[in-house]
Coordinates of C-alpha atoms and ligand atoms in Angstrom, one line a residue:
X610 CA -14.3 -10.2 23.0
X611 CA -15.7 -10.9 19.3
X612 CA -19.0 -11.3 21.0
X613 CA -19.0 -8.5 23.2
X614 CA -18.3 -6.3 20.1
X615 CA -21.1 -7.7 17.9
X616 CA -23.5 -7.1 20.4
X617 CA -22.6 -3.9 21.0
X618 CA -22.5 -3.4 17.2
X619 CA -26.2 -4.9 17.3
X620 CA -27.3 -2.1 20.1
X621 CA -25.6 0.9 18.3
X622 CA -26.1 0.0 14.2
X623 CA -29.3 1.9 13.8
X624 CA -28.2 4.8 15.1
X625 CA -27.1 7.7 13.0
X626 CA -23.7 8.6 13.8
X627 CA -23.6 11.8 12.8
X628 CA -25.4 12.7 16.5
X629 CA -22.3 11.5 18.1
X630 CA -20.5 14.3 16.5
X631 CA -20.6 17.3 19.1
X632 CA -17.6 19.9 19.7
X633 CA -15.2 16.9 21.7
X634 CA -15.9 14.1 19.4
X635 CA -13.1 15.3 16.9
X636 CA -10.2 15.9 19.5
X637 CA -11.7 12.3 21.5
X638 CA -11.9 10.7 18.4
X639 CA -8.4 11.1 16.2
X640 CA -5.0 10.8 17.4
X641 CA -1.4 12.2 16.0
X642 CA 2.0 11.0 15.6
X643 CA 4.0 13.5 15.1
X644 CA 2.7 16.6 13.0
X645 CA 0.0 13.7 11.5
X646 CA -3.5 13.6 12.1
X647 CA -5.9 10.9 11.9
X648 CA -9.9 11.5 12.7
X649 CA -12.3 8.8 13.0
X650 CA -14.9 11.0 14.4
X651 CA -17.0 9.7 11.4
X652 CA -17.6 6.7 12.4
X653 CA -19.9 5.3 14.9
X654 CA -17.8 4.1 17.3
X655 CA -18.2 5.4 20.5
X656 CA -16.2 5.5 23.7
X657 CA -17.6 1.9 24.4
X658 CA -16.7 0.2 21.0
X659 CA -13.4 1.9 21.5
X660 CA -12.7 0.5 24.4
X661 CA -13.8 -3.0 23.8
X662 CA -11.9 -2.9 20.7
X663 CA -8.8 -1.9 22.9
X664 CA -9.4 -4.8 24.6
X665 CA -9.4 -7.0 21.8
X666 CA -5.7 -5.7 21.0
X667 CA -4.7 -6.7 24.5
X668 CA -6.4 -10.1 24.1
X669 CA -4.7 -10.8 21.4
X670 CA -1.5 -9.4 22.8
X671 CA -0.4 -7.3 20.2
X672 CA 2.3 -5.5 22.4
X673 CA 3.9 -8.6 23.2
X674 CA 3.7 -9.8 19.3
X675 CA 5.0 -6.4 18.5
X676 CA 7.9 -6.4 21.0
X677 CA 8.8 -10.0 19.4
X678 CA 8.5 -8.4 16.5
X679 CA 10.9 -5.7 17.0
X680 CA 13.5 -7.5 19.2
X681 CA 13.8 -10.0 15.9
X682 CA 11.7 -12.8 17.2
X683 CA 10.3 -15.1 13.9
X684 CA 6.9 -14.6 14.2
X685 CA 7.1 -15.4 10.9
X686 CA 6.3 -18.9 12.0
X687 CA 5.6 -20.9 8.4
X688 CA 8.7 -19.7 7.2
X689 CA 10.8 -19.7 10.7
X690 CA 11.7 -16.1 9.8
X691 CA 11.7 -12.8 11.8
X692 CA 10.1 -9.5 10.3
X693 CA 12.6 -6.9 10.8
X694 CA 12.2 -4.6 7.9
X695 CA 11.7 -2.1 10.9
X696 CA 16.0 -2.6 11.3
X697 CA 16.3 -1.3 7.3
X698 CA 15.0 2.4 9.1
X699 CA 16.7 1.6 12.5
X700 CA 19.1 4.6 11.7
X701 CA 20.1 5.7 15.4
X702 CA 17.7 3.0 17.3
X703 CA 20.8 1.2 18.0
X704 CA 21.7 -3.0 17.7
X705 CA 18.7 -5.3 16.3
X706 CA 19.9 -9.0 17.4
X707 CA 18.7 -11.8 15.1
X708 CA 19.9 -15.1 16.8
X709 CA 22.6 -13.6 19.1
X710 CA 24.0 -11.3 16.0
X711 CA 23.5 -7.8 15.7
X712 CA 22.1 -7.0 12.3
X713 CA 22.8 -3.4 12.1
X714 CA 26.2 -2.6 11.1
X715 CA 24.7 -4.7 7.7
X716 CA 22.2 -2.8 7.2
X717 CA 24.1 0.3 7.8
X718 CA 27.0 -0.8 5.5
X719 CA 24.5 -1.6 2.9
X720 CA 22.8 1.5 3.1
X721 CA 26.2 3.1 2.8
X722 CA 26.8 1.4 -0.5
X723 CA 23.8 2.1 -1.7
X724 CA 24.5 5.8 -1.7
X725 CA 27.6 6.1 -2.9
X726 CA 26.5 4.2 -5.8
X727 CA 23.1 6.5 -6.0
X728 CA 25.6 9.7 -5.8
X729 CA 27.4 8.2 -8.8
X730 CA 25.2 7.4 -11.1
X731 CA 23.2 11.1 -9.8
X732 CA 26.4 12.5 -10.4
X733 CA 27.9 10.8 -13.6
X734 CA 31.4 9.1 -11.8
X735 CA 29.2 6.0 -12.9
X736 CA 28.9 6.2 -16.5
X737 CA 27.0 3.8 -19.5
X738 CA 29.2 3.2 -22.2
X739 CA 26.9 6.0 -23.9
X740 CA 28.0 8.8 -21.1
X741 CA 26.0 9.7 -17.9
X742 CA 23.3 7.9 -17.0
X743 CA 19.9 8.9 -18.2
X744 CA 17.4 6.0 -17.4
X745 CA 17.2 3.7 -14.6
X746 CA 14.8 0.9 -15.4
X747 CA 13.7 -1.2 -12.5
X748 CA 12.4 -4.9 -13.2
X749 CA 10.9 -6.3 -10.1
X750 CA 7.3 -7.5 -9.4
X751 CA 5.1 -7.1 -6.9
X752 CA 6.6 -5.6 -3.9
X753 CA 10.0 -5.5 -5.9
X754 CA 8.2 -3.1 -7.9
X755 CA 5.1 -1.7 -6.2
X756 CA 7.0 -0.1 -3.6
X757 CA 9.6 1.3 -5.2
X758 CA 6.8 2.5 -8.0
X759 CA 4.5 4.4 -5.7
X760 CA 7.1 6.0 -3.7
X761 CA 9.0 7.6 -7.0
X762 CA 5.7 9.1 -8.3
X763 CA 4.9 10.1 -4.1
X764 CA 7.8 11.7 -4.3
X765 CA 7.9 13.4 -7.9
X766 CA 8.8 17.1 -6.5
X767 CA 11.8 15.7 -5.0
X768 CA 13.3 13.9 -8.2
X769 CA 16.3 15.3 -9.7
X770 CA 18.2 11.8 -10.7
X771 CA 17.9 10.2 -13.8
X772 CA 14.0 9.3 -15.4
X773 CA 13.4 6.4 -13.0
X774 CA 10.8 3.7 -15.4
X775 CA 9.7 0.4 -14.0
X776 CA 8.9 -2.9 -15.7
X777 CA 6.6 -5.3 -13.7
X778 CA 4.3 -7.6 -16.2
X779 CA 5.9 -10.3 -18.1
X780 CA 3.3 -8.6 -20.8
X781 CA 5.7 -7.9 -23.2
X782 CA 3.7 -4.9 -24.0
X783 CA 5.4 -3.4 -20.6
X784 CA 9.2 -4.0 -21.3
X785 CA 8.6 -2.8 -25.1
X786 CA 6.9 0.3 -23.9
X787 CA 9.9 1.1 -21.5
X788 CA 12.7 0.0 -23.7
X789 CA 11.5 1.6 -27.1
X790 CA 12.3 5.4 -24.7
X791 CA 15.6 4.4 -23.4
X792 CA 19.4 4.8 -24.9
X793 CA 20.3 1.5 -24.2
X794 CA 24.3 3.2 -24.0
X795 CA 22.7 5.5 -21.1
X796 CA 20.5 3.2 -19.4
X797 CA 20.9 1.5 -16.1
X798 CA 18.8 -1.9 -15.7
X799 CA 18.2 -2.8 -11.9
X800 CA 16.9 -6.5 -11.7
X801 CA 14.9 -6.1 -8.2
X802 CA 14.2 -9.8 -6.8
X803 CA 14.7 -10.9 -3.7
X804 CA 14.3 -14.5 -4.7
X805 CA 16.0 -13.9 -8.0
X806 CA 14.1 -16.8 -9.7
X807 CA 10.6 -15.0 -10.3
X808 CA 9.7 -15.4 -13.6
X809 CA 8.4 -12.6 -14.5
X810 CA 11.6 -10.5 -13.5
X811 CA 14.0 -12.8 -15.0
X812 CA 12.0 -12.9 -18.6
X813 CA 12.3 -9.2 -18.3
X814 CA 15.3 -9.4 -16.8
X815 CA 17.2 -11.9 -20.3
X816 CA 14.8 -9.0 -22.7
X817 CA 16.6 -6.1 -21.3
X818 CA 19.9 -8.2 -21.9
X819 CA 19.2 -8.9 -24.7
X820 CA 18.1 -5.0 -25.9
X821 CA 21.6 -3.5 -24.6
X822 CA 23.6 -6.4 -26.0
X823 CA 22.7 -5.0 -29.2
X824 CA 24.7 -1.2 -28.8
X825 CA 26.9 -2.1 -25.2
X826 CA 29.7 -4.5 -25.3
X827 CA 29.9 -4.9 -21.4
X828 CA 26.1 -5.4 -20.5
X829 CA 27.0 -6.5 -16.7
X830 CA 28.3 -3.2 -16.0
X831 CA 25.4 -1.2 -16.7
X832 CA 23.1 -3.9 -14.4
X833 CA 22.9 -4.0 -10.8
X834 CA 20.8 -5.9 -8.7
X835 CA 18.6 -6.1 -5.7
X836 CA 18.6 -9.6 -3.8
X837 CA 18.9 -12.0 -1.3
X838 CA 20.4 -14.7 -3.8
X839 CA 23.9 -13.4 -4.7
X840 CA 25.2 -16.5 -5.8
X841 CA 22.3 -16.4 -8.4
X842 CA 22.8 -12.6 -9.3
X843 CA 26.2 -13.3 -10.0
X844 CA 25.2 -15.8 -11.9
X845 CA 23.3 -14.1 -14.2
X846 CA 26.4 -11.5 -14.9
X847 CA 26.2 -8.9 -12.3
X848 CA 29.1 -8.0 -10.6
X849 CA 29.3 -8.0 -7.2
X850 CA 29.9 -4.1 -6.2
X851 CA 26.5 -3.9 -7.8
X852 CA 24.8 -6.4 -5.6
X853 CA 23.1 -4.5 -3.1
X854 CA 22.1 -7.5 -0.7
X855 CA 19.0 -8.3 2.2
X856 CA 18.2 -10.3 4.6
X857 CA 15.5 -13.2 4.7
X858 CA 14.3 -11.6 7.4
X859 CA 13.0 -8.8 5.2
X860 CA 9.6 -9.6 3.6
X861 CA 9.1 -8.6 0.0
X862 CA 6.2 -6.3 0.4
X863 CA 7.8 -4.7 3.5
X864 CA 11.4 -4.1 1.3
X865 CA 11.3 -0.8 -0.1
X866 CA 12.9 0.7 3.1
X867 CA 16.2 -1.3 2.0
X868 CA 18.2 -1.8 -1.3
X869 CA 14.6 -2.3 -3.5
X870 CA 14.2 1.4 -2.7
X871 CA 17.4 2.0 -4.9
X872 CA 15.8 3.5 -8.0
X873 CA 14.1 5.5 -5.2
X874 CA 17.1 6.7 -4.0
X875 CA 18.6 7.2 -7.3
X876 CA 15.7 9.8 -8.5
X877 CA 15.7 11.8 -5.0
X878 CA 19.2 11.1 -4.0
X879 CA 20.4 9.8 -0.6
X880 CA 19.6 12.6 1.7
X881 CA 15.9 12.6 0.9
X882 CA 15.6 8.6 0.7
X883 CA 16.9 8.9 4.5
X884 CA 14.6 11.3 5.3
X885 CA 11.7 8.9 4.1
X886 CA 13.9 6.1 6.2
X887 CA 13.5 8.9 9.6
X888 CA 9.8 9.1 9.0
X889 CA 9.1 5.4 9.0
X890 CA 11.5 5.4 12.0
X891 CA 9.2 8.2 13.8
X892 CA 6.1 5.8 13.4
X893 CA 8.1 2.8 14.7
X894 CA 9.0 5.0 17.8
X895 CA 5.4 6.4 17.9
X896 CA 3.7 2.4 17.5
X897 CA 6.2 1.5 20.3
X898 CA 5.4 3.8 23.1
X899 CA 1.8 5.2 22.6
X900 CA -1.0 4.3 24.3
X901 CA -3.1 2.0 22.0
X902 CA -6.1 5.0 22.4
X903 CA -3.6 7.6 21.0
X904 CA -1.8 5.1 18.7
X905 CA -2.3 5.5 15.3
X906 CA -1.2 2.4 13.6
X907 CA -3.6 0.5 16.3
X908 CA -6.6 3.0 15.9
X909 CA -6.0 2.4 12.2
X910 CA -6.7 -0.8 12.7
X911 CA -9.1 -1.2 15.3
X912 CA -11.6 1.0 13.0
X913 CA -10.3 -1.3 10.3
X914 CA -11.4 -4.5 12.5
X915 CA -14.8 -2.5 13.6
X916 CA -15.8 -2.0 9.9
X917 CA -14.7 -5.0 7.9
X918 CA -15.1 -8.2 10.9
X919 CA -17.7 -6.7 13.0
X920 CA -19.8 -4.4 10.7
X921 CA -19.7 -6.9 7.7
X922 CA -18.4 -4.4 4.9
X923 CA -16.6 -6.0 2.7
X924 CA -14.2 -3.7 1.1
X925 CA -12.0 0.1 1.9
X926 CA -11.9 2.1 -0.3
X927 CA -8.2 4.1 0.2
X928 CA -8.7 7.6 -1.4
X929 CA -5.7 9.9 -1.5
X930 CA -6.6 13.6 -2.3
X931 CA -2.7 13.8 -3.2
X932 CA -2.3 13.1 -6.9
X933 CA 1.2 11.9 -6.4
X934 CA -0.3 9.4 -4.3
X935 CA -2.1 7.5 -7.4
X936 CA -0.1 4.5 -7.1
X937 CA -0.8 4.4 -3.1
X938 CA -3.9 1.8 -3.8
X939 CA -2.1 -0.6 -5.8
X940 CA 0.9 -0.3 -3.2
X941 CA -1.8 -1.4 0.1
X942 CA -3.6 -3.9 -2.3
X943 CA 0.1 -6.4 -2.0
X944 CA 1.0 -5.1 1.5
X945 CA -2.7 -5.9 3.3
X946 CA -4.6 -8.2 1.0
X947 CA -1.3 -10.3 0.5
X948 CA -0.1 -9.9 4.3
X949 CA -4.3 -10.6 6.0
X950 CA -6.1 -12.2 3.1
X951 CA -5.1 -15.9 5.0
X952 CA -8.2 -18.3 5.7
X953 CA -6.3 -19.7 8.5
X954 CA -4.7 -18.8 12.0
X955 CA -1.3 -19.3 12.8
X956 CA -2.4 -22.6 14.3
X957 CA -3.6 -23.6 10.3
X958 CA -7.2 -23.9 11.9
X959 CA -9.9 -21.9 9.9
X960 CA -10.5 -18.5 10.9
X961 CA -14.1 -17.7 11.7
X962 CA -14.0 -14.2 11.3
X963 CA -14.0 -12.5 8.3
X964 CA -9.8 -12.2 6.7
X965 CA -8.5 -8.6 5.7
X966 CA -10.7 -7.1 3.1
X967 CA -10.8 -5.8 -0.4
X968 CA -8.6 -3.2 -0.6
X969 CA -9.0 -0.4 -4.1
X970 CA -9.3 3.0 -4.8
X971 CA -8.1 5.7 -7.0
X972 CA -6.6 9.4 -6.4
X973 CA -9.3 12.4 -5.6
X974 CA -11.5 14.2 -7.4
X975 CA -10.9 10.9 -10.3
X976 CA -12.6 8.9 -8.1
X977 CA -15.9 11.2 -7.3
X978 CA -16.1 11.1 -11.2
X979 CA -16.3 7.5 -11.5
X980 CA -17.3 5.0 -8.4
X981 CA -18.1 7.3 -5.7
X982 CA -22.1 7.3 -7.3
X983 CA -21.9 3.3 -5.6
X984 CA -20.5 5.0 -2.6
X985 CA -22.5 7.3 -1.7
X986 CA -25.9 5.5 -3.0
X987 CA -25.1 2.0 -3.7
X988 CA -26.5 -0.9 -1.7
X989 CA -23.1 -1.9 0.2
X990 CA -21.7 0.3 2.9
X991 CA -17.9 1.2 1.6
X992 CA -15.9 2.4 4.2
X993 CA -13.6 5.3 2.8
X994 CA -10.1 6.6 4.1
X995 CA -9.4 9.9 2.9
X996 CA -5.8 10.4 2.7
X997 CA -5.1 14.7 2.3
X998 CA -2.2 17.5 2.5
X999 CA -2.2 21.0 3.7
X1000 CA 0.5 21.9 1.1
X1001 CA 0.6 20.6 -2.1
X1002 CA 4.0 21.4 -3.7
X1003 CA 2.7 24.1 -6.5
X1004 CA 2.6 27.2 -4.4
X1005 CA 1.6 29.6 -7.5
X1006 CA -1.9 27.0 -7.6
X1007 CA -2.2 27.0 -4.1
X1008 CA -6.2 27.7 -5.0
X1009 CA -6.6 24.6 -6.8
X1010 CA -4.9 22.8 -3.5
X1011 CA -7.6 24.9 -1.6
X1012 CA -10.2 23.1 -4.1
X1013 CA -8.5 20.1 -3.8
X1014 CA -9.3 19.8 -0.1
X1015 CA -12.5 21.2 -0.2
X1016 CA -13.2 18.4 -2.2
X1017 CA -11.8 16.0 0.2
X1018 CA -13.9 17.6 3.3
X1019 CA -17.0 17.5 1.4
X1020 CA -17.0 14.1 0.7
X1021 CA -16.7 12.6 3.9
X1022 CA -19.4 15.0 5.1
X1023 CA -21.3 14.2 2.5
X1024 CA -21.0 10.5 3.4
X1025 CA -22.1 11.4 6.7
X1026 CA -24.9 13.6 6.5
X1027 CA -26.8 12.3 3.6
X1028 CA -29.5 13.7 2.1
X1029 CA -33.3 12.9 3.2
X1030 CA -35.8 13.2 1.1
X1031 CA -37.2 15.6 2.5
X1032 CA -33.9 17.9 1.6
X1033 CA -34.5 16.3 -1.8
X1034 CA -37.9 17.2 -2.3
X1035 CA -36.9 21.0 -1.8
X1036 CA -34.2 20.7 -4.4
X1037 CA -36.6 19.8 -6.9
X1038 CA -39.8 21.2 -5.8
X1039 CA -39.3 24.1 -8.5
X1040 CA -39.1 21.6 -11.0
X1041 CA -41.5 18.7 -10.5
X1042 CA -45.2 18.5 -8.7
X1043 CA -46.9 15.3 -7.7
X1044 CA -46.1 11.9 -8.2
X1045 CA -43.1 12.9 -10.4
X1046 CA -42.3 15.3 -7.4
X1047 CA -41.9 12.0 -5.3
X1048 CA -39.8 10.4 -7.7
X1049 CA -37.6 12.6 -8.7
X1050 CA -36.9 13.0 -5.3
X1051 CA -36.3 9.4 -4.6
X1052 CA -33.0 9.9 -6.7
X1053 CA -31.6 12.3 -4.8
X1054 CA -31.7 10.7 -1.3
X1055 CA -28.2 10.0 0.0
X1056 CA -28.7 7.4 3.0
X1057 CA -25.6 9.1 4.5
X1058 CA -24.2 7.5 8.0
X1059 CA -21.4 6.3 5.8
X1060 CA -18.0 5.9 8.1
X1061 CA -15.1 7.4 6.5
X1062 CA -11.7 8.3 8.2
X1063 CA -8.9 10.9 7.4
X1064 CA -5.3 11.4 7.3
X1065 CA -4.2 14.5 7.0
X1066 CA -0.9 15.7 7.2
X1067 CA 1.3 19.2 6.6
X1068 CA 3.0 18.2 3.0
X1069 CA 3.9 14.9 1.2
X1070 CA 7.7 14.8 2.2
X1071 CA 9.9 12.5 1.9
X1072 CA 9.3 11.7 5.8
X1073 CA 6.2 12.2 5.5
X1074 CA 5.6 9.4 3.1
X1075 CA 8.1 7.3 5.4
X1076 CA 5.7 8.1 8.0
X1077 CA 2.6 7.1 6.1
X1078 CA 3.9 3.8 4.7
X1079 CA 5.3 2.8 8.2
X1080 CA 2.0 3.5 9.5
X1081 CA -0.1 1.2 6.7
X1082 CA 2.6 -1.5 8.1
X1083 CA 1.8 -1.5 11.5
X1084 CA -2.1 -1.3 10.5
X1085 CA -1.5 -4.5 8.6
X1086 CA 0.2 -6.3 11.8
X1087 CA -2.4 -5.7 14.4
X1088 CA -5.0 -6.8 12.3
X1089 CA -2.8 -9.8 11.7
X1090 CA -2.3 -10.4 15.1
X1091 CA -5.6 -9.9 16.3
X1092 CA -7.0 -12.7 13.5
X1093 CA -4.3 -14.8 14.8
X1094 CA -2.7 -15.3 11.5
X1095 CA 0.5 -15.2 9.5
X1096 CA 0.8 -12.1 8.0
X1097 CA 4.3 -12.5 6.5
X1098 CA 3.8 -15.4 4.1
X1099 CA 2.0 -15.5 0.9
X1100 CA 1.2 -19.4 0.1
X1101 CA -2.1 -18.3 -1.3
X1102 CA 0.5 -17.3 -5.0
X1103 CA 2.1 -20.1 -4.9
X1104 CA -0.7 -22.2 -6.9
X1105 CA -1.4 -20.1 -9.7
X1106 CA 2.7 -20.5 -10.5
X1107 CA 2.7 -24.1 -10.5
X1108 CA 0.0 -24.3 -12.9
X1109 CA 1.6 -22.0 -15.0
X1110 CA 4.8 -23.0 -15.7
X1111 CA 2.7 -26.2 -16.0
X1112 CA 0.6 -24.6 -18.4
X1113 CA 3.9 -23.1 -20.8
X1114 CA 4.5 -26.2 -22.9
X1115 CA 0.3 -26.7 -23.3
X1116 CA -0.1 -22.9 -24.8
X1117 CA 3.2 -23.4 -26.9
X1118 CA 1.9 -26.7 -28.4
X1119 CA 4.6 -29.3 -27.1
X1120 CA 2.0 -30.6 -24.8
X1121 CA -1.6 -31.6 -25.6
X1122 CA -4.0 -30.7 -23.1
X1123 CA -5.8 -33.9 -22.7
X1124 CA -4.3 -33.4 -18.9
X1125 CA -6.4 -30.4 -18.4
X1126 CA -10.1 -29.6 -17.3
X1127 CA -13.0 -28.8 -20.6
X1128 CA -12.7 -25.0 -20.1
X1129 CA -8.7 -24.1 -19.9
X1130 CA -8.9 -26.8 -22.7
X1131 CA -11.0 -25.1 -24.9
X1132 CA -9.6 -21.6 -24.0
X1133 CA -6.3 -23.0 -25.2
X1134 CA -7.7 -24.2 -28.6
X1135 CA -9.3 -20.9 -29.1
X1136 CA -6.5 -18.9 -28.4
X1137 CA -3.8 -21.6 -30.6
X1138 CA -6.3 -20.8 -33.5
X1139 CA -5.5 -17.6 -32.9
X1140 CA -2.1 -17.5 -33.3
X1141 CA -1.0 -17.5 -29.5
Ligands
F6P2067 O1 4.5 -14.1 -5.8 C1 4.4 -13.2 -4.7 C2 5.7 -12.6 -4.4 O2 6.5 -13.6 -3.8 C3 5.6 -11.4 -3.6 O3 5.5 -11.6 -2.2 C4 6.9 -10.7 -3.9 O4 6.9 -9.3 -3.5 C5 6.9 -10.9 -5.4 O5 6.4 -12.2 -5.6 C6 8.3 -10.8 -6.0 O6 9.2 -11.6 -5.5 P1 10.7 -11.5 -5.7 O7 11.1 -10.2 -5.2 O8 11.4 -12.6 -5.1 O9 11.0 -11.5 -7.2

């Protein structure tokens, strides 16, 4: 099927897309879930690349993966570990068995306990020794923070808990910047690890100790934690009705939708955090029983597959015209470059397609200000997604929404159309004559026939953002399953923490660093001579 798609990628690569785009291409060429809508019209695939791409879902069997996936199957097969973080938003899909047990009525009870303990600290039954709780800091890294990150700044309209603040980098520029804003008699730390032995966290973890040891007597009771390891958070201190536990079976990039969503659910308060929990539900239901043409998660990622392994670009660039979205890039950078950046199939032999690709972006209009010059007349082809609302959440600057989206629009037209030189010539012919004329006008050609898709959707809800996470999930596992790899482990960080804890005693100076190659050797003498 690879084959049959690069040749028909061979026969249709010339051709400017942009003819394809008659009155039916944008109903034939977008699909909805729910009140959702996503429009690939501007790409150039065309009925036939659709369908051969559909076919390369159903070579790879990505129903039957997805069925194993949902029924608690580990198709997590390094680790021997099902991928049910779709059970954390199972709220009325009834039992999920994992070997013979039915995991629900745990996740449910947990989900419970994590909102009564939200509505108590919202409400102030839960108290710092200081009085009610005014700051929630959550230490967690990667998606023990991302998630959990992107979704309280998603979700910014709907806060009315406690300043949520999260700590990430063992920088200790990031914990100081935090602390130094916080009572430490009104603060509640959340130490968000599913392993609870990450460095990073439990450095920040010991700082944040350490900072409320010096006004709170009782430290434990103003911690709770988020983890799979509760003999090791009790270990550290942290009582156990402040334990909100998980599963193995939930990966650490897919775990917001569980107790790592707690700071989430603290700053928009149960209610709305199920809400989010019902949208990603509504995109399970809607990846379950559409047809892989009207499926959105698997159109997603069919254009996905079309751009990055069969066209040869490189890189997506994720654009959300929703400000509150900022954090959205950083958030799909973990989930699909962590989850598809594997150079081997399940199998452990070497792919020969392309992996998952680069994954960045930044918020619109930032972004038209800065890199979208190399996008629209750079060398490299940059596929763009455009993520935009109808609503913003302002209604007395509903115009500057209006310009907001206008914005969005333009650009993906723009990346369309082009600009020939011709046009350009007769922007400039007032200006320049002759030879000058010509080169003026050079700078101004935009090659267009640059693919871009859209989401669009009514308001970013607290389903809706459900909906829209969910969605990037199920993106990231057909792609996985149609390159035939493991999306659900993440060997490839393991390396660069063995050499760093290898690495401690060499920068601190108990260790000389005759072990180590010319270059980290000489970067270590440079920075001991200066001071590190
Ligand atoms: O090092 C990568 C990673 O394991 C991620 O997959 C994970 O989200 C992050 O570290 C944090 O892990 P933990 O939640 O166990 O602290």
């Amino acid at each position: 099927m690879w084959n049959a798609l690069k040749k028909h990628h061979a026969e249709v690569a010339e051709r400017r897309f942009i003819d394809l785009v008659d009155a039916h291409r944008a109903n034939d060429f977008s699909a909805a879930a729910g009140d959702m809508r996503f429009d690939y019209a501007k790409t150039n695939i065309d009925a036939t690349g659709r369908a051969l791409l559909i076919d390369l879902l159903n070579e790879a069997g990505v129903a039957a993966k997805r069925d194993a996936m949902f029924a608690g199957i580990a198709i997590n097969e390094t680790e021997g570990r099902a991928v049910l973080h779709t059970a954390l938003r199972n709220l009325d899909g009834g039992p999920v068995m994992v070997d013979g047990e039915d995991v629900m009525p745990g996740v449910l009870g947990t989900l419970d306990a994590m909102s009564d303990f939200s509505t108590s600290v919202r409400d102030g039954t839960f108290k710092g020794e200081g009085g009610q709780i005014t700051d929630v800091v959550n230490i967690g890294i990667g998606g023990s923070d991302l998630g959990p990150a992107m979704a309280v700044k998603a979700l910014a309209p709907y806060h009315d808990g406690p300043r949520c603040h999260f700590v990430s980098n063992v920088d200790p520029a990031d914990i100081a910047s935090v602390l130094r804003t916080c009572d430490p008699a009104t603060t509640l730390v959340i130490v968000a690890s599913k392993t609870f032995t990450t460095i990073e966290t439990m450095t920040n973890a010991r700082t944040a100790q350490a900072w409320m040891a010096g006004t709170v007597s009782d430290t434990g009771a103003q911690f709770a934690a988020l983890s799979t390891a509760e003999d090791k958070t009790a270990a550290f201190g942290i009582a156990s009705e402040r334990v909100f536990g998980f599963e193995d079976w939930v990966g650490g990039r897919y775990s917001l939708w569980g107790p790592i969503g707690l700071s989430l659910m603290i700053a928009i308060g149960p209610d709305a955090f199920k809400a989010f929990l019902r949208g990603g539900q509504a995109m399970d239901v809607h990846f379950k029983s559409a047809d892989w043409s009207e499926n959105v998660p698997a159109m997603l990622a069919a254009v996905g597959i079309w751009h990055n392994q069969i066209c040869g670009y490189t890189t997506r660039a994720v654009l959300p015209y929703d400000n509150n979205l900022m954090r959205l890039p950083a958030y799909l950078q973990q989930l699909e470059m962590e989850s598809n950046g594997k150079g081997v199939d399940m199998a452990g032999v070497d792919l020969d397609v392309p992996s998952g690709p680069v994954v960045w972006g930044e918020p619109g209009t930032n972004g038209q200000h800065a890199f979208y010059q190399l996008i629209h007349q750079g060398t490299r082809v940059v596929p763009c997604e455009f993520l935009v609302a109808a609503r913003g959440h302002e209604d007395d600057l509903h115009h500057q929404h209006q310009l907001l989206v206008a914005n969005c629009l333009a650009q993906s037209e723009a990346l369309m159309k082009g600009r020939t030189l011709g046009e350009a010539r007769e922007k400039v012919a007032d200006k320049f004559e002759g030879e000058e004329l010509e080169r003026q006008a050079k700078h101004r050609v935009f090659p267009g026939n640059r693919p871009s898709v859209t989401l669009a959707y009514p308001q970013l809800t607290p389903f809706v953002l459900g909906q829209i996470i969910a969605l990037y999930e199920h993106r990231v596992f057909v792609e996985g399953v149609v390159l035939g790899i493991n999306s659900y482990d993440q060997w490839g960080v393991e390396l660069g923490k063995e050499l760093a804890t290898a690495l401690q005693p060499v920068v601190e100076g108990t260790q000389g660093t005759d072990a180590k190659d010319g270059s980290t050797a000489a970067l270590v003498g440079f920075l001991q001579t200066n001071g590190v």
